[in-house]
Amino acid sequence: MSEPSMSAATWAGIGTALSCGLIAAVGIAINAPLFALTLDDTGMTPTEVGFLMTFAGLAGLLCTPVVPWLMGRFPVKVILGGGLLASSAMFLLYPVTDNIWIWTAIRFGFSTSLTIIFVASEAWFLELAPAHLRGRLLGLYAATFAGGFGIGGFVIAQLGHQGPATPFAGAAIMALATLPLLLFKTPAATRPEGAEAKPSALLARLMIAPALFVPAFAMGAIETSAFNLFPLWVREVGFEDAAAGYLIAASGLGNILLQGPIGMLADRYGRTRTLLAVAVIGFIGPFMLMIAKSPTEAYAICFLWSGCVTGFYTLGLMGLAERFGKTELAGANAAYGGSYGVGQLIAPLAGGTLLQTLGPSGFLAGLAVMALTPICAIAVQHQAQRKS
């Protein structure tokens, strides 16, 4: 039996959702080192930097449950366009002041708008992706999102964290990303109704299959710690500041190139086995960074390590799309984003404290331990199934 064909409008919708995910990642990758290096320039300790970074995670965690409510009341294009324009405005506010507390407030607003873009575009994408192409399209989604991290890292590596050039570039990128929303005719996203549109839908979806959401938590914690604190780690180990941007770019490149193979492995050997394999590599990678002698070695290690850690998110989304129906996807994806947000919330302060008290190796060891949480979740789930 031949697979069902897809309309041009559906493909346009998939492409538009992908573009929004890409730009959200670009914004995150520019913001993280911009914020961290600027705070470090003021003489703040890594713990203090980590504490201020938790406000970005808090913003994401607080606004995630609201996204299904927004999707129930406004067209998805309006939500995404508003988030992109708000993010552009946040970038333009950075050069206006050098007050750290105002910068923290701007970062809070930026995280709020990016979370809305992130969750809404992802739910829309999951709905549009047909079952027979879902694995490949989710690999493409993860690779595209990862490519945004690489682009953002390259932008700040080239323009630096001082002066208005990087914020202005970020503002232009976010504003231009609204064009696909205006130019292409696409299917509308299914609007959540009733209980599915309420913030409580997040908790309901989470309780149905908690192990599905742990990979998002792990990636949120690892990614946020790495992208926000790698600039400080780079200085601690004696590399030049530009290495931080190139480290993020190398990680993004690994994320792009490895999601396809990870998806193929999941199709062949199963999602759970593949998740276990990438978790093992996620655990080993930080210990390899401990013995890296040059930035080039660190780039190569982060290429493989970050690509595998990003596989957490890809494989988690596959499980999400398999488990929940269209009307449940907005709530389920909000719960997934919320799990990611919890990781974002706790990781910077914990990572900054480890970096300050135990040094670069302690910080990396913390990243390694976090990579084991999906394995623990799978073990607990299997044990519960055996008892039931």
Coordinates of C-alpha atoms in Angstrom, one line a residue, residues 18-360:
L18 CA 11.1 24.2 11.4
S19 CA 12.2 27.8 10.7
C20 CA 10.7 29.0 14.0
G21 CA 12.5 26.2 15.9
L22 CA 15.8 27.2 14.1
I23 CA 15.5 30.8 15.0
A24 CA 14.6 30.1 18.6
A25 CA 17.8 28.1 18.9
V26 CA 19.8 30.9 17.3
G27 CA 18.4 33.3 19.9
I28 CA 19.3 30.9 22.8
A29 CA 22.9 30.4 21.5
I30 CA 23.6 34.1 21.1
N31 CA 22.0 35.0 24.5
A32 CA 23.8 32.4 26.6
P33 CA 27.4 33.4 26.0
L34 CA 26.5 37.1 25.7
F35 CA 24.9 37.1 29.1
A36 CA 27.5 34.8 30.8
L37 CA 30.6 36.6 29.5
T38 CA 29.2 40.0 30.3
L39 CA 28.4 39.0 33.9
D40 CA 31.9 37.5 34.2
D41 CA 33.4 40.7 33.0
T42 CA 31.9 42.5 36.0
G43 CA 33.8 40.2 38.4
M44 CA 30.9 38.0 39.5
T45 CA 31.7 34.5 40.7
P46 CA 30.4 31.4 38.7
T47 CA 27.9 30.7 41.4
E48 CA 26.5 34.3 41.2
V49 CA 26.4 34.0 37.4
G50 CA 24.6 30.7 37.7
F51 CA 22.1 32.2 40.1
L52 CA 21.1 35.0 37.7
M53 CA 20.8 32.5 34.9
T54 CA 18.2 30.6 36.8
F55 CA 15.8 33.4 36.2
A56 CA 15.8 32.4 32.5
G57 CA 14.9 28.9 33.4
L58 CA 12.2 30.1 35.8
A59 CA 10.7 32.2 33.0
G60 CA 10.5 29.1 30.7
L61 CA 9.0 27.0 33.5
L62 CA 6.3 29.6 34.4
C63 CA 5.1 30.3 30.8
T64 CA 5.2 26.8 29.4
P65 CA 1.8 25.8 30.9
V66 CA 0.2 28.9 29.4
V67 CA 1.1 27.9 25.8
P68 CA -1.8 25.4 25.3
W69 CA -4.1 28.2 26.6
L70 CA -2.7 30.6 24.1
M71 CA -3.0 28.0 21.3
G72 CA -6.7 27.5 22.2
R73 CA -7.4 31.2 21.7
F74 CA -5.1 32.5 18.9
P75 CA -3.9 31.2 15.6
V76 CA -0.5 29.6 15.9
K77 CA 1.0 32.0 13.4
V78 CA -0.1 35.0 15.6
I79 CA 1.5 33.4 18.6
L80 CA 4.8 32.6 16.8
G81 CA 5.0 36.1 15.1
G82 CA 4.4 37.8 18.5
G83 CA 7.1 35.7 20.1
L84 CA 9.6 36.5 17.4
L85 CA 9.0 40.2 17.5
A86 CA 9.1 40.3 21.3
S87 CA 12.5 38.5 21.1
S88 CA 13.8 41.0 18.6
A89 CA 12.8 43.8 20.9
M90 CA 14.6 42.2 23.8
F91 CA 17.8 42.1 21.8
L92 CA 17.5 45.8 21.1
L93 CA 17.2 46.5 24.8
Y94 CA 20.5 45.0 25.7
P95 CA 22.7 48.0 24.4
V96 CA 20.5 50.5 26.2
T97 CA 21.9 49.8 29.7
D98 CA 24.8 48.0 31.4
N99 CA 22.8 47.4 34.6
I100 CA 23.1 43.7 35.4
W101 CA 19.7 43.5 37.1
I102 CA 18.0 45.1 34.1
W103 CA 19.9 42.7 31.9
T104 CA 18.6 39.8 34.0
A105 CA 15.0 41.2 33.6
I106 CA 15.6 41.4 29.8
R107 CA 16.9 37.8 29.8
F108 CA 13.7 36.8 31.7
G109 CA 11.5 38.3 29.0
F110 CA 13.7 36.8 26.3
S111 CA 13.3 33.4 27.8
T112 CA 9.6 33.8 28.0
S113 CA 9.2 34.7 24.4
L114 CA 11.5 32.0 23.2
T115 CA 9.7 29.4 25.2
I116 CA 6.4 30.3 23.6
I117 CA 8.0 30.0 20.2
F118 CA 9.7 26.8 21.1
V119 CA 6.6 25.0 22.5
A120 CA 4.0 26.3 20.0
S121 CA 6.2 25.5 16.9
E122 CA 7.0 22.1 18.2
A123 CA 3.4 21.1 18.9
W124 CA 2.4 22.4 15.4
F125 CA 5.3 20.4 13.9
L126 CA 4.3 17.2 15.7
E127 CA 0.7 17.5 14.5
L128 CA 1.7 18.1 10.8
A129 CA 4.3 15.3 10.7
P130 CA 2.6 12.2 9.2
A131 CA 3.2 8.9 11.0
H132 CA 5.0 7.3 8.1
L133 CA 7.6 10.1 8.0
R134 CA 7.6 11.0 11.7
G135 CA 11.0 9.5 12.7
R136 CA 12.8 11.1 9.8
L137 CA 11.0 14.5 10.2
L138 CA 11.8 14.6 13.9
G139 CA 15.4 13.9 13.1
L140 CA 15.3 16.8 10.7
Y141 CA 13.6 19.0 13.4
A142 CA 16.3 18.2 15.9
A143 CA 19.0 18.8 13.4
T144 CA 17.5 22.1 12.4
F145 CA 17.1 23.2 16.0
A146 CA 20.7 22.2 16.6
G147 CA 21.8 24.1 13.5
G148 CA 20.4 27.2 15.2
F149 CA 22.8 26.7 18.1
G150 CA 25.7 26.4 15.7
I151 CA 24.6 29.6 13.8
G152 CA 24.2 31.5 17.1
G153 CA 27.5 30.3 18.4
F154 CA 29.2 31.4 15.2
V155 CA 27.6 34.8 15.3
I156 CA 28.9 35.6 18.8
A157 CA 32.3 34.1 18.0
Q158 CA 32.6 36.5 15.1
L159 CA 31.0 39.6 16.6
G160 CA 32.1 39.2 20.3
H161 CA 30.1 39.9 23.4
Q162 CA 31.1 43.5 23.8
G163 CA 29.3 46.4 22.0
P164 CA 26.0 46.5 20.2
A165 CA 26.9 44.4 17.1
T166 CA 25.8 41.0 18.5
P167 CA 22.5 42.3 19.9
F168 CA 21.6 44.2 16.7
A169 CA 22.4 41.0 14.7
G170 CA 20.2 39.0 17.0
A171 CA 17.3 41.5 16.6
A172 CA 17.6 41.4 12.8
I173 CA 17.6 37.6 12.7
M174 CA 14.5 37.3 14.9
A175 CA 12.6 39.9 13.0
L176 CA 13.4 38.4 9.6
A177 CA 12.1 35.0 10.9
T178 CA 8.6 36.4 10.7
L179 CA 8.6 36.4 6.9
P180 CA 7.7 32.7 6.4
L181 CA 4.7 33.2 8.7
L182 CA 3.5 35.9 6.3
L183 CA 4.4 34.4 3.0
F184 CA 3.3 30.8 3.1
K185 CA -0.2 29.4 3.2
T186 CA -0.2 26.6 5.8
P187 CA -2.7 24.4 7.7
A188 CA -3.9 25.8 11.1
A189 CA -2.8 24.0 14.2
T190 CA -5.6 22.1 16.1
R191 CA -6.7 24.3 19.0
P192 CA -6.8 22.6 22.4
E193 CA -10.2 22.8 23.9
G194 CA -11.7 22.3 27.4
A195 CA -9.3 20.6 29.9
E196 CA -6.6 20.2 27.2
A197 CA -6.3 24.0 27.0
K198 CA -5.9 24.5 30.7
P199 CA -2.4 24.7 32.4
S200 CA -3.5 21.6 34.4
A201 CA -3.2 19.5 31.2
L202 CA 0.6 19.7 31.6
L203 CA 0.5 17.8 34.9
A204 CA -2.1 15.3 33.5
R205 CA 0.1 14.4 30.6
L206 CA 3.1 14.2 32.8
M207 CA 1.5 11.7 35.2
I208 CA 0.4 9.4 32.3
A209 CA 3.9 8.5 31.2
P210 CA 6.6 10.3 33.4
A211 CA 9.5 8.4 31.9
L212 CA 8.8 10.0 28.5
F213 CA 9.7 13.4 29.9
V214 CA 13.0 12.7 31.7
P215 CA 15.1 13.0 28.5
A216 CA 13.8 16.6 28.1
F217 CA 14.7 17.3 31.7
A218 CA 18.2 15.9 31.1
M219 CA 18.8 17.8 27.9
G220 CA 17.5 21.0 29.5
A221 CA 19.9 20.7 32.4
I222 CA 22.9 19.7 30.3
E223 CA 22.3 22.1 27.5
T224 CA 21.6 25.1 29.7
S225 CA 24.7 24.4 31.9
A226 CA 26.9 23.8 28.9
F227 CA 25.8 26.8 26.8
N228 CA 25.7 29.2 29.7
L229 CA 28.8 28.1 31.6
F230 CA 31.1 26.8 28.9
P231 CA 32.2 30.5 28.3
L232 CA 33.4 30.5 32.0
W233 CA 34.9 27.0 31.7
V234 CA 36.8 28.1 28.6
R235 CA 38.4 30.9 30.7
E236 CA 39.0 28.6 33.6
V237 CA 41.1 26.1 31.5
G238 CA 43.0 28.9 29.8
F239 CA 41.4 29.1 26.3
E240 CA 40.7 32.3 24.5
D241 CA 37.2 33.8 24.8
A242 CA 36.5 33.1 21.1
A243 CA 36.8 29.4 21.9
A244 CA 33.4 29.6 23.7
G245 CA 31.6 30.6 20.5
Y246 CA 33.4 28.0 18.4
L247 CA 32.7 25.3 21.1
I248 CA 29.0 26.1 20.8
A249 CA 29.3 26.0 17.0
A250 CA 31.0 22.6 17.1
S251 CA 28.4 21.3 19.4
G252 CA 25.7 22.6 17.0
L253 CA 27.4 20.9 14.0
G254 CA 27.4 17.6 15.9
N255 CA 23.8 18.0 16.8
I256 CA 22.9 18.6 13.1
L257 CA 24.9 15.7 11.7
L258 CA 24.2 13.1 14.3
Q259 CA 20.4 13.3 14.6
G260 CA 19.8 11.4 11.3
P261 CA 22.0 8.5 12.4
I262 CA 20.4 8.5 15.8
G263 CA 16.9 8.4 14.3
M264 CA 18.0 5.5 12.0
L265 CA 19.4 3.6 14.9
A266 CA 16.1 4.1 16.8
D267 CA 14.1 2.8 13.8
R268 CA 16.3 -0.3 13.6
Y269 CA 17.1 -1.1 17.2
G270 CA 14.3 0.6 19.1
R271 CA 13.9 3.9 20.8
T272 CA 14.8 2.6 24.3
R273 CA 18.0 0.9 23.3
T274 CA 19.2 3.9 21.3
L275 CA 18.4 6.2 24.3
L276 CA 20.5 4.0 26.5
A277 CA 23.4 4.1 24.0
V278 CA 23.4 7.9 23.7
A279 CA 23.2 8.3 27.5
V280 CA 26.4 6.2 27.9
I281 CA 28.2 8.5 25.5
G282 CA 26.6 11.5 27.2
F283 CA 28.2 10.2 30.4
I284 CA 31.7 9.6 28.9
G285 CA 32.0 12.9 27.0
P286 CA 32.6 15.3 29.9
F287 CA 35.4 13.0 31.2
M288 CA 37.0 13.2 27.8
L289 CA 36.8 17.0 27.9
M290 CA 38.7 16.9 31.2
I291 CA 41.8 15.6 29.4
A292 CA 41.5 17.8 26.3
K293 CA 44.8 19.7 25.8
S294 CA 43.7 22.2 23.1
P295 CA 40.5 23.9 21.9
T296 CA 40.6 21.7 18.8
E297 CA 40.4 18.6 20.9
A298 CA 37.5 20.1 22.9
Y299 CA 35.7 21.0 19.7
A300 CA 35.9 17.4 18.4
I301 CA 34.7 16.0 21.7
C302 CA 31.8 18.4 22.0
F303 CA 30.8 17.5 18.4
L304 CA 30.2 13.9 19.4
W305 CA 29.1 14.4 22.9
S306 CA 26.6 17.2 22.3
G307 CA 25.2 15.4 19.2
C308 CA 24.4 12.4 21.4
V309 CA 22.9 14.5 24.2
T310 CA 20.6 16.2 21.7
G311 CA 19.5 12.7 20.8
F312 CA 17.7 12.7 24.2
Y313 CA 15.3 15.3 22.9
T314 CA 14.8 13.6 19.5
L315 CA 14.1 10.2 21.0
G316 CA 11.8 11.8 23.6
L317 CA 9.8 13.5 21.0
M318 CA 9.4 10.3 19.1
G319 CA 7.9 8.7 22.2
L320 CA 5.6 11.7 22.7
A321 CA 4.3 11.6 19.2
E322 CA 3.6 7.9 19.5
R323 CA 1.8 8.1 22.9
F324 CA -0.5 11.1 22.5
G325 CA -3.2 12.1 20.0
K326 CA -3.6 15.5 18.2
T327 CA -5.9 17.1 20.8
E328 CA -3.4 16.0 23.5
L329 CA -0.2 17.1 21.8
A330 CA -0.3 20.8 22.9
G331 CA -0.6 19.7 26.6
A332 CA 1.8 16.9 26.2
N333 CA 4.4 19.1 24.5
A334 CA 3.9 21.8 27.1
A335 CA 4.7 19.1 29.7
Y336 CA 7.7 18.1 27.7
G337 CA 8.8 21.8 27.5
G338 CA 8.1 22.1 31.2
S339 CA 10.4 19.2 31.9
Y340 CA 13.1 20.9 29.8
G341 CA 12.4 24.1 31.8
V342 CA 12.9 22.3 35.2
G343 CA 16.3 21.2 33.9
Q344 CA 17.0 24.8 32.8
L345 CA 16.0 26.1 36.2
I346 CA 18.2 23.9 38.4
A347 CA 21.2 23.4 36.2
P348 CA 22.9 26.9 36.0
L349 CA 23.1 27.4 39.7
A350 CA 24.3 23.8 40.4
G351 CA 26.8 24.0 37.5
G352 CA 28.1 27.4 38.6
T353 CA 28.5 26.2 42.2
L354 CA 30.4 23.1 41.0
L355 CA 32.6 25.3 38.8
Q356 CA 33.4 27.6 41.6
T357 CA 33.9 25.0 44.4
L358 CA 35.3 22.0 42.5
G359 CA 36.8 23.7 39.5
P360 CA 36.4 22.8 35.8

